[in-house]
Short mmCIF file of C-alpha atoms and ligand atoms in Angstrom, two decimals:
data_model
loop_
_atom_site.label_atom_id
_atom_site.label_comp_id
_atom_site.label_asym_id
_atom_site.label_seq_id
_atom_site.Cartn_x
_atom_site.Cartn_y
_atom_site.Cartn_z
CA UNK A 62 15.26 25.49 1.17
CA UNK A 63 13.67 23.39 -1.52
CA UNK A 64 9.94 22.71 -1.53
CA UNK A 65 8.57 19.80 -3.17
CA UNK A 66 4.84 19.03 -3.62
CA UNK A 67 4.08 15.25 -4.25
CA UNK A 68 0.80 13.23 -4.49
CA UNK A 69 0.69 11.59 -1.06
CA UNK A 70 1.43 8.20 -2.67
CA UNK A 71 4.90 9.25 -3.77
CA UNK A 72 5.93 10.59 -0.71
CA UNK A 73 7.61 7.30 0.70
CA UNK A 74 9.44 6.70 -2.57
CA UNK A 75 10.95 10.36 -2.66
CA UNK A 76 12.10 10.02 1.17
CA UNK A 77 13.48 6.64 0.63
CA UNK A 78 15.35 7.86 -2.59
CA UNK A 79 16.84 10.75 -0.70
CA UNK A 80 17.89 8.35 2.10
CA UNK A 81 19.36 5.90 -0.30
CA UNK A 82 21.31 8.89 -2.01
CA UNK A 83 22.58 9.77 1.54
CA UNK A 84 23.76 6.33 2.49
CA UNK A 85 25.55 5.66 -1.09
CA UNK A 86 27.18 9.11 -0.40
CA UNK A 87 28.39 7.93 2.84
CA UNK A 88 27.30 4.59 4.24
CA UNK A 89 28.40 5.53 7.74
CA UNK A 90 25.86 8.23 7.99
CA UNK A 91 24.19 9.31 11.27
CA UNK A 92 20.57 9.31 10.57
CA UNK A 93 18.05 11.24 12.50
CA UNK A 94 14.68 10.12 12.81
CA UNK A 95 11.24 11.38 13.65
CA UNK A 96 8.26 10.08 15.50
CA UNK A 97 4.77 11.44 14.64
CA UNK A 98 2.04 10.21 12.54
CA UNK A 99 3.38 10.75 9.10
CA UNK A 100 6.11 8.00 9.05
CA UNK A 101 3.44 5.31 9.62
CA UNK A 102 0.64 7.14 7.56
CA UNK A 103 2.52 7.38 4.50
CA UNK A 104 4.71 4.09 4.83
CA UNK A 105 7.93 5.83 5.16
CA UNK A 106 9.70 3.50 7.25
CA UNK A 107 7.88 0.48 5.84
CA UNK A 108 9.38 1.55 2.19
CA UNK A 109 12.95 1.52 4.11
CA UNK A 110 12.15 -1.79 5.47
CA UNK A 111 11.17 -3.15 1.93
CA UNK A 112 14.14 -1.74 0.28
CA UNK A 113 16.31 -3.26 2.92
CA UNK A 114 14.92 -6.81 2.72
CA UNK A 115 15.03 -6.45 -1.26
CA UNK A 116 18.51 -5.85 -0.77
CA UNK A 117 18.57 -1.95 -2.04
CA UNK A 118 19.36 -0.59 1.16
CA UNK A 119 22.05 -1.46 4.18
CA UNK A 120 21.90 0.15 7.37
CA UNK A 121 25.27 -1.87 8.50
CA UNK A 122 27.62 1.03 8.72
CA UNK A 123 24.64 3.71 9.81
CA UNK A 124 23.84 4.86 13.08
CA UNK A 125 20.36 6.14 14.23
CA UNK A 126 19.78 8.60 16.49
CA UNK A 127 16.07 10.08 17.74
CA UNK A 128 16.03 13.93 18.67
CA UNK A 129 13.40 13.78 21.36
CA UNK A 130 11.47 11.49 24.09
CA UNK A 131 8.70 12.00 26.53
CA UNK A 132 9.45 12.68 29.95
CA UNK A 133 8.23 10.35 32.89
CA UNK A 134 7.58 7.06 31.10
CA UNK A 135 9.84 4.32 30.87
CA UNK A 136 11.61 3.53 27.52
CA UNK A 137 9.56 0.19 27.45
CA UNK A 138 6.22 2.01 27.86
CA UNK A 139 3.91 1.60 24.85
CA UNK A 140 3.89 5.35 24.50
CA UNK A 141 7.74 5.96 24.62
CA UNK A 142 9.45 7.36 21.45
CA UNK A 143 11.79 4.20 21.83
CA UNK A 144 8.87 1.89 21.72
CA UNK A 145 7.58 3.44 18.77
CA UNK A 146 11.08 3.35 16.88
CA UNK A 147 11.39 -0.18 17.74
CA UNK A 148 8.00 -1.35 16.70
CA UNK A 149 8.03 0.68 13.14
CA UNK A 150 11.77 0.55 12.36
CA UNK A 151 14.54 -0.64 14.48
CA UNK A 152 12.92 -3.81 15.22
CA UNK A 153 12.11 -4.69 11.57
CA UNK A 154 15.46 -3.96 10.35
CA UNK A 155 18.03 -6.77 9.73
CA UNK A 156 21.25 -4.78 9.04
CA UNK A 157 20.98 -2.72 11.87
CA UNK A 158 24.30 -2.93 13.67
CA UNK A 159 24.68 -0.04 16.12
CA UNK A 160 22.32 0.74 19.05
CA UNK A 161 20.20 3.61 18.19
CA UNK A 162 20.67 6.66 20.29
CA UNK A 163 17.25 7.97 22.20
CA UNK A 164 17.25 10.29 25.01
CA UNK A 165 16.05 8.53 28.15
CA UNK A 166 12.95 10.30 29.17
CA UNK A 167 12.96 8.23 32.61
CA UNK A 168 16.37 9.22 33.71
CA UNK A 169 16.28 10.47 37.46
CA UNK A 170 18.56 13.03 36.50
CA UNK A 171 17.33 14.82 33.43
CA UNK A 172 19.79 17.44 33.59
CA UNK A 173 22.52 15.25 33.35
CA UNK A 174 20.43 13.20 30.68
CA UNK A 175 20.46 16.48 28.58
CA UNK A 176 24.35 16.82 28.96
CA UNK A 177 24.89 13.27 28.16
CA UNK A 178 22.82 13.23 25.04
CA UNK A 179 24.79 16.42 23.97
CA UNK A 180 28.20 14.53 24.32
CA UNK A 181 26.35 11.65 22.23
CA UNK A 182 25.77 14.04 19.46
CA UNK A 183 29.01 15.70 19.48
CA UNK A 184 30.77 12.31 19.49
CA UNK A 185 28.75 11.22 16.48
CA UNK A 186 29.90 14.56 14.66
CA UNK A 187 25.94 15.39 14.80
CA UNK A 188 23.60 14.24 12.49
CA UNK A 189 24.27 13.56 8.44
CA UNK A 190 20.44 13.29 7.46
CA UNK A 191 17.68 14.21 9.73
CA UNK A 192 14.08 13.31 8.79
CA UNK A 193 11.57 15.85 10.53
CA UNK A 194 7.85 16.33 10.76
CA UNK A 195 6.44 19.66 11.58
CA UNK A 196 4.07 20.26 14.73
CA UNK A 197 0.69 21.94 14.02
CA UNK A 198 2.18 24.55 16.39
CA UNK A 199 5.40 25.00 14.54
CA UNK A 200 7.48 22.57 16.54
CA UNK A 201 10.49 20.66 15.12
CA UNK A 202 11.68 17.72 17.24
CA UNK A 203 10.05 18.87 20.66
CA UNK A 204 11.19 22.37 20.48
CA UNK A 205 8.07 24.17 21.38
CA UNK A 206 7.07 27.63 20.44
CA UNK A 207 8.27 30.40 23.14
CA UNK A 208 10.22 33.66 24.01
CA UNK A 209 13.67 31.87 23.51
CA UNK A 210 14.78 28.54 21.90
CA UNK A 211 17.70 26.89 23.81
CA UNK A 212 20.82 25.51 21.69
CA UNK A 213 21.42 22.40 23.78
CA UNK A 214 19.32 19.55 24.64
CA UNK A 215 16.86 20.69 27.18
CA UNK A 216 13.61 19.71 28.97
CA UNK A 217 10.80 21.15 27.03
CA UNK A 218 7.14 21.92 28.49
CA UNK A 219 4.68 20.24 26.13
CA UNK A 220 1.72 22.51 24.63
CA UNK A 221 -1.58 20.89 25.82
CA UNK A 222 -2.46 19.95 22.16
CA UNK A 223 0.78 18.02 21.83
CA UNK A 224 0.26 15.63 24.90
CA UNK A 225 -0.77 12.21 24.24
CA UNK A 226 -4.20 12.11 25.72
CA UNK A 227 -6.13 9.44 23.67
CA UNK A 228 -3.71 6.36 24.39
CA UNK A 229 -5.31 3.34 25.80
CA UNK A 230 -1.94 2.89 27.76
CA UNK A 231 -2.33 5.79 29.73
CA UNK A 232 -4.88 5.59 32.44
CA UNK A 233 -5.49 8.98 33.86
CA UNK A 234 -4.72 12.55 32.76
CA UNK A 235 -2.10 12.74 35.35
CA UNK A 236 0.04 10.21 33.64
CA UNK A 237 0.17 12.23 30.31
CA UNK A 238 3.69 13.24 29.86
CA UNK A 239 3.94 17.13 30.31
CA UNK A 240 7.78 17.59 29.35
CA UNK A 241 9.83 15.85 26.62
CA UNK A 242 13.69 15.78 26.40
CA UNK A 243 14.61 17.45 22.98
CA UNK A 244 17.68 18.32 21.09
CA UNK A 245 17.80 22.34 20.81
CA UNK A 246 18.57 24.19 17.98
CA UNK A 247 22.34 23.88 17.56
CA UNK A 248 21.87 20.00 16.81
CA UNK A 249 19.16 20.88 14.23
CA UNK A 250 21.34 23.42 12.59
CA UNK A 251 24.35 21.33 12.46
CA UNK A 252 22.44 18.54 10.79
CA UNK A 253 23.95 18.33 7.32
CA UNK A 254 20.69 17.61 5.49
CA UNK A 255 17.31 17.79 6.69
CA UNK A 256 14.19 16.30 5.14
CA UNK A 257 10.81 17.91 6.41
CA UNK A 258 7.66 15.90 5.47
CA UNK A 259 4.25 17.67 6.16
CA UNK A 260 0.98 16.88 4.83
CA UNK A 261 -2.73 17.80 4.80
CA UNK A 262 -5.00 20.85 5.21
CA UNK A 263 -4.53 21.38 8.84
CA UNK A 264 -0.69 21.96 8.43
CA UNK A 265 -1.37 24.50 5.56
CA UNK A 266 -1.00 27.60 7.77
CA UNK A 267 1.74 26.48 9.65
CA UNK A 268 3.71 25.38 6.55
CA UNK A 269 3.21 28.96 5.09
CA UNK A 270 4.26 30.51 8.21
CA UNK A 271 7.17 28.37 8.98
CA UNK A 272 8.82 28.51 5.53
CA UNK A 273 7.62 31.75 4.00
CA UNK A 274 7.12 34.04 7.07
CA UNK A 275 9.47 35.74 9.71
CA UNK A 276 12.02 33.66 11.46
CA UNK A 277 10.74 33.65 15.10
CA UNK A 278 11.11 31.66 18.23
CA UNK A 279 7.39 31.37 18.33
CA UNK A 280 7.34 29.38 15.33
CA UNK A 281 10.60 26.96 15.72
CA UNK A 282 10.62 25.49 12.11
CA UNK A 283 10.98 29.08 10.70
CA UNK A 284 14.63 28.72 11.80
CA UNK A 285 15.08 26.00 9.01
CA UNK A 286 14.80 28.94 6.52
CA UNK A 287 18.40 29.86 7.67
CA UNK A 288 19.74 26.15 7.09
CA UNK A 289 21.59 25.53 3.79
CA UNK A 290 20.26 22.23 2.90
CA UNK A 291 16.58 21.41 3.93
CA UNK A 292 14.18 19.68 1.49
CA UNK A 293 10.39 20.18 2.48
CA UNK A 294 8.22 17.49 1.15
CA UNK A 295 4.30 18.59 0.93
CA UNK A 296 1.25 17.28 -0.38
CA UNK A 297 -1.09 19.59 -2.40
CA UNK A 298 -3.10 20.41 0.86
CA UNK A 299 -0.27 21.33 2.97
CA UNK A 300 1.15 23.68 0.09
CA UNK A 301 -2.00 25.19 -0.33
CA UNK A 302 -1.42 28.51 1.35
CA UNK A 303 2.23 29.28 0.95
CA UNK A 304 1.29 31.85 -1.37
CA UNK A 305 -0.59 33.78 1.30
CA UNK A 306 2.76 34.92 3.38
C1 GLP B 626 5.48 14.53 17.36
C2 GLP B 626 7.06 14.62 17.42
C3 GLP B 626 7.67 15.71 16.28
C4 GLP B 626 6.94 15.68 15.01
C5 GLP B 626 5.30 15.78 15.38
C6 GLP B 626 4.47 15.87 14.16
O1 GLP B 626 5.14 15.94 18.20
N1 GLP B 626 7.81 14.86 18.71
O2 GLP B 626 9.10 15.61 16.10
O3 GLP B 626 7.45 16.82 14.22
O4 GLP B 626 5.29 14.80 15.85
O5 GLP B 626 4.65 14.80 13.19
P1 GLP B 626 3.41 14.43 12.51
O6 GLP B 626 2.96 15.56 11.76
O7 GLP B 626 3.94 13.39 11.34
O8 GLP B 626 2.23 13.63 13.18
#
């Protein structure tokens, strides 16, 4: 695991450089995306869009896949991860040729959707380059802490703090999704390269636990210590407690 500590303003350039190297190595890369606040706050997707417009980056042969989606809201709901990806990345790319793959959280048969998504992953040969965030509780994708972590795509029960409750598009507490459909640990470990971005003081404890503490299902991100090709990109605040563990 490589840990890089960068000024916040340099994160987007570093991530875009890593992505560009990946696409240069393999233009047909399967690119795993992430939602969350970091890609927006640090302009990560905006930098890809800028480079694409400048002719420095092409997604013509690449395929995009997202690891998770909220359950119980339609794909076109303003809070769905599909909508997020469409607004912040896919809808702004000009070289995108293949339909991005995202689990369908509104499926009436969620078990079948989990199986279908595992088949999609297997058919694509899993992910070549996965961008990730780190949940405050140590989740990656939407693999929440617990007694065990499933290998295959599954329905995870969201921790209260991870439920989207502030949204202006959600009218009542009842409408806030309680579950997500997420890839399991197999798809994480089979991703050939992982780039994880975590920033801010509030992530410092979890960064230290996840990347220098024991490997445990109560911190799903700790399993990344077993992965051969992970680059963790932090700002100084998020890196501030690493030496404590
Ligand atoms: C959501 C996503 C996760 C992501 C997390 C934290 O919960 N499902 O995959 O890791 O957000 O992201 P951020 O710290 O960028 O807000």
